mmCIF file of C-alpha atoms and ligand atoms in Angstrom:
data_model
loop_
_atom_site.group_PDB
_atom_site.id
_atom_site.type_symbol
_atom_site.label_atom_id
_atom_site.label_comp_id
_atom_site.label_asym_id
_atom_site.label_seq_id
_atom_site.Cartn_x
_atom_site.Cartn_y
_atom_site.Cartn_z
ATOM 1 C CA MET N 1 0.056 0.036 0.010
ATOM 2 C CA PRO N 2 2.182 2.844 -1.173
ATOM 3 C CA PHE N 3 1.546 6.441 0.174
ATOM 4 C CA LEU N 4 1.826 9.591 -1.681
ATOM 5 C CA ILE N 5 3.417 12.113 0.735
ATOM 6 C CA LEU N 6 3.057 15.786 0.010
ATOM 7 C CA SER N 7 4.420 18.793 2.028
ATOM 8 C CA ASP N 8 4.207 22.560 1.648
ATOM 9 C CA ILE N 9 1.870 22.764 -1.240
ATOM 10 C CA HIS N 10 1.558 26.534 -0.343
ATOM 11 C CA GLY N 11 -1.475 27.298 -2.557
ATOM 12 C CA ASN N 12 0.264 26.338 -5.806
ATOM 13 C CA GLY N 13 -2.480 24.314 -7.631
ATOM 14 C CA ASP N 14 -0.430 24.128 -10.856
ATOM 15 C CA ALA N 15 2.426 22.313 -9.021
ATOM 16 C CA LEU N 16 -0.126 20.035 -7.199
ATOM 17 C CA ARG N 17 -1.897 19.093 -10.416
ATOM 18 C CA ALA N 18 1.447 18.149 -11.955
ATOM 19 C CA VAL N 19 2.470 16.033 -9.038
ATOM 20 C CA LEU N 20 -0.865 14.059 -9.173
ATOM 21 C CA GLU N 21 -0.285 13.439 -12.977
ATOM 22 C CA ASP N 22 3.176 12.314 -12.296
ATOM 23 C CA ALA N 23 2.170 9.926 -9.467
ATOM 24 C CA LYS N 24 -0.887 8.622 -11.145
ATOM 25 C CA GLY N 25 -1.574 4.905 -10.439
ATOM 26 C CA ARG N 26 1.451 4.645 -8.127
ATOM 27 C CA TYR N 27 -0.241 5.120 -4.709
ATOM 28 C CA ASP N 28 -3.209 4.196 -2.610
ATOM 29 C CA GLN N 29 -3.443 6.919 -0.034
ATOM 30 C CA ILE N 30 -2.332 10.525 0.197
ATOM 31 C CA LEU N 31 -0.798 12.153 3.270
ATOM 32 C CA SER N 32 0.014 15.770 3.753
ATOM 33 C CA LEU N 33 2.510 17.466 6.119
ATOM 34 C CA GLY N 34 1.038 20.902 6.135
ATOM 35 C CA ASP N 35 1.424 24.428 4.844
ATOM 36 C CA LEU N 36 -1.409 23.941 2.363
ATOM 37 C CA VAL N 37 -1.578 27.635 1.886
ATOM 38 C CA GLY N 38 0.451 30.871 2.053
ATOM 39 C CA TYR N 39 2.581 32.309 -0.925
ATOM 40 C CA GLY N 40 0.535 30.796 -3.801
ATOM 41 C CA ALA N 41 -2.556 32.145 -5.575
ATOM 42 C CA GLU N 42 -4.872 29.121 -5.415
ATOM 43 C CA PRO N 43 -5.602 28.534 -1.683
ATOM 44 C CA ASN N 44 -9.078 27.346 -2.073
ATOM 45 C CA GLU N 45 -8.449 24.952 -4.938
ATOM 46 C CA VAL N 46 -5.664 23.401 -2.887
ATOM 47 C CA VAL N 47 -7.742 23.134 0.355
ATOM 48 C CA ASN N 48 -10.750 21.807 -1.449
ATOM 49 C CA TRP N 49 -8.636 19.114 -3.005
ATOM 50 C CA VAL N 50 -6.863 18.176 0.315
ATOM 51 C CA ARG N 51 -10.194 18.080 2.190
ATOM 52 C CA GLU N 52 -11.581 15.523 -0.287
ATOM 53 C CA ASN N 53 -8.541 13.408 -1.084
ATOM 54 C CA THR N 54 -6.120 13.021 1.816
ATOM 55 C CA ALA N 55 -6.232 10.269 4.274
ATOM 56 C CA ALA N 56 -4.326 12.334 6.865
ATOM 57 C CA CYS N 57 -3.133 15.909 7.061
ATOM 58 C CA ILE N 58 -1.378 17.970 9.766
ATOM 59 C CA ARG N 59 -1.184 21.811 10.070
ATOM 60 C CA GLY N 60 1.904 23.887 9.142
ATOM 61 C CA ASN N 61 2.982 27.256 10.470
ATOM 62 C CA HIS N 62 1.409 29.002 7.458
ATOM 63 C CA ASP N 63 -1.986 27.230 7.977
ATOM 64 C CA ARG N 64 -1.947 28.910 11.421
ATOM 65 C CA ALA N 65 -0.761 32.273 10.181
ATOM 66 C CA CYS N 66 -3.174 32.417 7.291
ATOM 67 C CA THR N 67 -6.295 31.692 9.517
ATOM 68 C CA GLY N 68 -5.582 34.081 12.431
ATOM 69 C CA LEU N 69 -4.366 31.359 14.694
ATOM 70 C CA ASP N 70 -0.863 32.872 14.919
ATOM 71 C CA SER N 71 0.717 36.258 15.005
ATOM 72 C CA ILE N 72 2.339 37.311 11.638
ATOM 73 C CA GLU N 73 4.540 39.900 13.142
ATOM 74 C CA HIS N 74 7.713 37.990 12.774
ATOM 75 C CA TYR N 75 7.060 36.973 9.154
ATOM 76 C CA ASN N 76 8.972 38.783 6.427
ATOM 77 C CA PRO N 77 7.067 41.299 4.440
ATOM 78 C CA ALA N 78 6.209 39.150 1.505
ATOM 79 C CA ALA N 79 5.082 36.214 3.733
ATOM 80 C CA ARG N 80 3.059 38.634 5.846
ATOM 81 C CA ALA N 81 1.373 40.040 2.693
ATOM 82 C CA SER N 82 0.512 36.633 1.465
ATOM 83 C CA ALA N 83 -0.944 35.651 4.840
ATOM 84 C CA VAL N 84 -3.236 38.715 4.830
ATOM 85 C CA TRP N 85 -4.268 38.001 1.124
ATOM 86 C CA THR N 86 -4.868 34.292 1.847
ATOM 87 C CA GLN N 87 -6.962 34.837 4.948
ATOM 88 C CA ALA N 88 -9.235 37.264 2.854
ATOM 89 C CA ALA N 89 -9.373 34.903 -0.080
ATOM 90 C CA LEU N 90 -10.214 31.721 1.804
ATOM 91 C CA GLU N 91 -13.843 30.454 1.870
ATOM 92 C CA PRO N 92 -15.123 30.099 5.312
ATOM 93 C CA ARG N 93 -15.392 26.310 5.201
ATOM 94 C CA ASN N 94 -11.674 26.208 4.085
ATOM 95 C CA LEU N 95 -10.604 28.633 6.766
ATOM 96 C CA GLU N 96 -12.328 26.448 9.343
ATOM 97 C CA TYR N 97 -10.801 23.370 7.922
ATOM 98 C CA LEU N 98 -7.297 24.798 8.223
ATOM 99 C CA GLN N 99 -7.981 25.912 11.821
ATOM 100 C CA ARG N 100 -9.022 22.555 12.893
ATOM 101 C CA LEU N 101 -6.175 20.650 11.362
ATOM 102 C CA PRO N 102 -4.216 18.501 13.951
ATOM 103 C CA ARG N 103 -0.765 19.360 15.164
ATOM 104 C CA GLY N 104 1.846 16.642 14.478
ATOM 105 C CA PRO N 105 3.244 14.227 15.325
ATOM 106 C CA LEU N 106 0.315 12.266 13.756
ATOM 107 C CA PRO N 107 0.833 8.413 13.692
ATOM 108 C CA VAL N 108 -0.184 6.684 10.434
ATOM 109 C CA GLN N 109 -0.685 2.859 10.609
ATOM 110 C CA SER N 110 0.675 0.667 7.765
ATOM 111 C CA ALA N 111 0.893 -2.957 7.106
ATOM 112 C CA ARG N 112 4.531 -2.814 8.425
ATOM 113 C CA GLY N 113 4.063 -0.684 11.628
ATOM 114 C CA SER N 114 3.252 2.943 12.095
ATOM 115 C CA PHE N 115 5.282 6.183 11.200
ATOM 116 C CA ASP N 116 4.680 9.690 12.009
ATOM 117 C CA LEU N 117 3.822 12.824 10.117
ATOM 118 C CA VAL N 118 5.348 16.155 11.432
ATOM 119 C CA HIS N 119 5.628 19.601 9.991
ATOM 120 C CA GLY N 120 8.926 20.931 11.631
ATOM 121 C CA SER N 121 10.484 18.264 13.862
ATOM 122 C CA PRO N 122 9.032 15.513 15.943
ATOM 123 C CA LEU N 123 9.411 17.853 19.045
ATOM 124 C CA ASP N 124 8.226 21.137 17.692
ATOM 125 C CA GLU N 125 6.027 21.906 14.643
ATOM 126 C CA ASP N 126 7.868 25.071 14.084
ATOM 127 C CA ASP N 127 11.552 23.744 14.215
ATOM 128 C CA TYR N 128 13.694 23.733 11.136
ATOM 129 C CA LEU N 129 15.647 20.584 10.504
ATOM 130 C CA VAL N 130 18.241 21.817 8.047
ATOM 131 C CA THR N 131 21.646 20.356 9.141
ATOM 132 C CA ALA N 132 22.828 17.202 10.834
ATOM 133 C CA ALA N 133 23.594 19.248 13.874
ATOM 134 C CA ASP N 134 19.912 20.324 14.205
ATOM 135 C CA VAL N 135 19.014 16.609 14.281
ATOM 136 C CA SER N 136 21.845 15.648 16.719
ATOM 137 C CA HIS N 137 20.210 17.865 19.238
ATOM 138 C CA ILE N 138 16.982 15.917 19.231
ATOM 139 C CA ARG N 139 18.413 12.496 18.388
ATOM 140 C CA SER N 140 18.082 11.022 21.863
ATOM 141 C CA LEU N 141 14.480 12.141 22.051
ATOM 142 C CA LEU N 142 13.232 10.347 18.887
ATOM 143 C CA GLU N 143 10.572 7.770 19.728
ATOM 144 C CA THR N 144 9.476 6.783 16.266
ATOM 145 C CA GLN N 145 11.729 5.074 13.706
ATOM 146 C CA LEU N 146 10.326 6.791 10.742
ATOM 147 C CA SER N 147 8.947 10.270 10.532
ATOM 148 C CA PHE N 148 8.208 12.354 7.475
ATOM 149 C CA PHE N 149 8.669 16.162 7.976
ATOM 150 C CA GLY N 150 8.522 19.263 5.840
ATOM 151 C CA HIS N 151 8.888 22.942 6.692
ATOM 152 C CA THR N 152 12.359 23.423 5.254
ATOM 153 C CA HIS N 153 11.240 22.879 1.455
ATOM 154 C CA LEU N 154 14.420 20.739 1.034
ATOM 155 C CA GLN N 155 13.979 17.245 -0.355
ATOM 156 C CA GLY N 156 16.017 14.603 1.443
ATOM 157 C CA GLY N 157 16.390 14.140 5.166
ATOM 158 C CA PHE N 158 18.468 12.421 7.799
ATOM 159 C CA LEU N 159 19.541 8.864 8.721
ATOM 160 C CA ILE N 160 20.108 8.490 12.471
ATOM 161 C CA THR N 161 22.442 5.471 13.421
ATOM 162 C CA ARG N 162 24.363 4.658 16.574
ATOM 163 C CA GLY N 163 27.368 6.428 14.959
ATOM 164 C CA GLY N 164 25.679 9.663 14.442
ATOM 165 C CA VAL N 165 23.454 11.674 11.916
ATOM 166 C CA GLN N 166 23.957 11.600 8.256
ATOM 167 C CA ARG N 167 22.175 13.672 5.627
ATOM 168 C CA ILE N 168 20.134 11.868 3.111
ATOM 169 C CA ALA N 169 20.720 13.244 -0.264
ATOM 170 C CA PRO N 170 17.510 13.427 -2.549
ATOM 171 C CA GLY N 171 18.554 10.633 -4.686
ATOM 172 C CA ARG N 172 15.703 8.659 -6.416
ATOM 173 C CA ILE N 173 15.421 5.623 -4.016
ATOM 174 C CA LEU N 174 15.980 5.389 -0.296
ATOM 175 C CA GLU N 175 15.987 1.824 1.161
ATOM 176 C CA LEU N 176 15.143 1.815 4.880
ATOM 177 C CA GLU N 177 17.186 -0.497 7.065
ATOM 178 C CA PRO N 178 15.462 -2.130 9.962
ATOM 179 C CA ASP N 179 17.683 -0.898 12.704
ATOM 180 C CA HIS N 180 18.052 2.809 11.790
ATOM 181 C CA TYR N 181 15.986 5.936 12.510
ATOM 182 C CA TYR N 182 14.918 8.091 9.690
ATOM 183 C CA LEU N 183 13.590 11.638 9.276
ATOM 184 C CA VAL N 184 12.495 11.993 5.545
ATOM 185 C CA ASN N 185 11.453 15.122 3.814
ATOM 186 C CA PRO N 186 9.498 14.759 0.507
ATOM 187 C CA GLY N 187 10.411 18.411 -0.383
ATOM 188 C CA SER N 188 7.922 21.113 -1.206
ATOM 189 C CA VAL N 189 5.131 20.747 -3.884
ATOM 190 C CA GLY N 190 4.605 24.352 -4.344
ATOM 191 C CA GLN N 191 7.729 26.285 -3.407
ATOM 192 C CA PRO N 192 10.904 24.243 -3.606
ATOM 193 C CA ARG N 193 14.036 25.909 -2.108
ATOM 194 C CA ASP N 194 16.743 23.532 -3.070
ATOM 195 C CA GLY N 195 17.562 25.277 -6.418
ATOM 196 C CA ASP N 196 15.295 22.821 -8.423
ATOM 197 C CA PRO N 197 12.153 24.525 -9.353
ATOM 198 C CA ARG N 198 10.282 21.292 -10.178
ATOM 199 C CA ALA N 199 7.558 20.284 -7.778
ATOM 200 C CA ALA N 200 8.980 17.774 -5.073
ATOM 201 C CA TYR N 201 7.180 14.832 -3.437
ATOM 202 C CA ALA N 202 7.738 11.303 -2.304
ATOM 203 C CA LEU N 203 6.244 7.939 -2.511
ATOM 204 C CA TYR N 204 6.582 5.468 0.493
ATOM 205 C CA SER N 205 6.032 1.690 0.175
ATOM 206 C CA PRO N 206 6.049 0.172 3.702
ATOM 207 C CA GLU N 207 6.093 -3.322 2.304
ATOM 208 C CA ALA N 208 9.175 -2.731 0.135
ATOM 209 C CA ARG N 209 10.681 -0.348 2.834
ATOM 210 C CA VAL N 210 11.369 2.092 0.141
ATOM 211 C CA VAL N 211 11.016 5.784 -0.130
ATOM 212 C CA GLU N 212 11.083 7.267 -3.697
ATOM 213 C CA PHE N 213 12.036 10.857 -3.989
ATOM 214 C CA ARG N 214 10.504 12.409 -7.115
ATOM 215 C CA ARG N 215 10.278 15.736 -8.981
ATOM 216 C CA ALA N 216 7.469 16.763 -11.419
ATOM 217 C CA ASP N 217 7.958 19.501 -14.065
ATOM 218 C CA TYR N 218 5.097 21.982 -14.132
ATOM 219 C CA ASP N 219 4.094 25.269 -15.662
ATOM 220 C CA VAL N 220 6.105 27.604 -13.287
ATOM 221 C CA ALA N 221 5.286 30.595 -15.446
ATOM 222 C CA LYS N 222 1.580 29.987 -15.058
ATOM 223 C CA ALA N 223 1.729 29.714 -11.294
ATOM 224 C CA ALA N 224 3.865 32.915 -11.244
ATOM 225 C CA ALA N 225 1.401 34.691 -13.421
ATOM 226 C CA ARG N 226 -1.405 33.831 -11.042
ATOM 227 C CA ILE N 227 0.603 35.305 -8.136
ATOM 228 C CA ARG N 228 1.049 38.623 -10.029
ATOM 229 C CA GLU N 229 -2.598 38.720 -11.105
ATOM 230 C CA ALA N 230 -3.581 38.188 -7.402
ATOM 231 C CA GLY N 231 -1.610 41.271 -6.526
ATOM 232 C CA LEU N 232 0.768 39.198 -4.325
ATOM 233 C CA PRO N 233 4.437 40.361 -3.984
ATOM 234 C CA GLU N 234 6.592 39.952 -7.062
ATOM 235 C CA SER N 235 9.219 38.163 -5.094
ATOM 236 C CA LEU N 236 6.916 35.304 -4.598
ATOM 237 C CA ALA N 237 6.564 34.810 -8.354
ATOM 238 C CA LEU N 238 10.268 35.090 -9.072
ATOM 239 C CA ARG N 239 11.333 32.573 -6.450
ATOM 240 C CA LEU N 240 9.165 29.857 -8.030
ATOM 241 C CA HIS N 241 11.423 30.306 -11.208
ATOM 242 C CA ARG N 242 14.532 30.103 -9.178
ATOM 243 C CA GLY N 243 13.504 27.237 -6.947
ATOM 244 C CA THR N 244 14.974 28.996 -3.869
HETATM 245 ZN ZN1 ZN W 301 6.243 25.772 4.065
#
């Protein structure tokens, strides 16, 4: 029973549709790691789709910020402008859905044991796990052998062994070893920040114990045009082209 794992869609319907086309026929259930909205110009399209199609979804910091659950004072000007725009654009039922999303870690059962969904880190939904040092700090506190996380918009993750923490490069296939711990990031569907503008996602097969990192080409110019037409900051359109 393979899972399609999506994170940080950020209101980018064009990227989401391309991912679904690319992954067609290759999964049974869809899981989301939060940040459905913020930055992109199609928040309602994304939330409508997530509401109807995902088996499990946790909240991200932008889902809180764009629905009034969190202060946006510490956000940069572009993120703040998009949070204000998104809150005004969201249909009431979508606003309510986002406000009610659970905080991670959220356990998901599979044929081969359970794994967790988290937005930032297993300890704090707002933590950024970017470097091996970030993971070393929380290593002894990890309770679950496999967690999927987002928030950094960087595809890959970390392998935690007795010897230490190693980065997992976003190669195509990751084979999970029984004795190790893993923090796996599918990358961002709607706003990649690893220099590759293609939409990022992952497929996880518990039976095969394999995570497949994937990228999907999509019409970046179209998504950028929607951002401009919505009157959102130009920087949000440009960064989609750069993938940063
Ligand atoms: Zn995000």
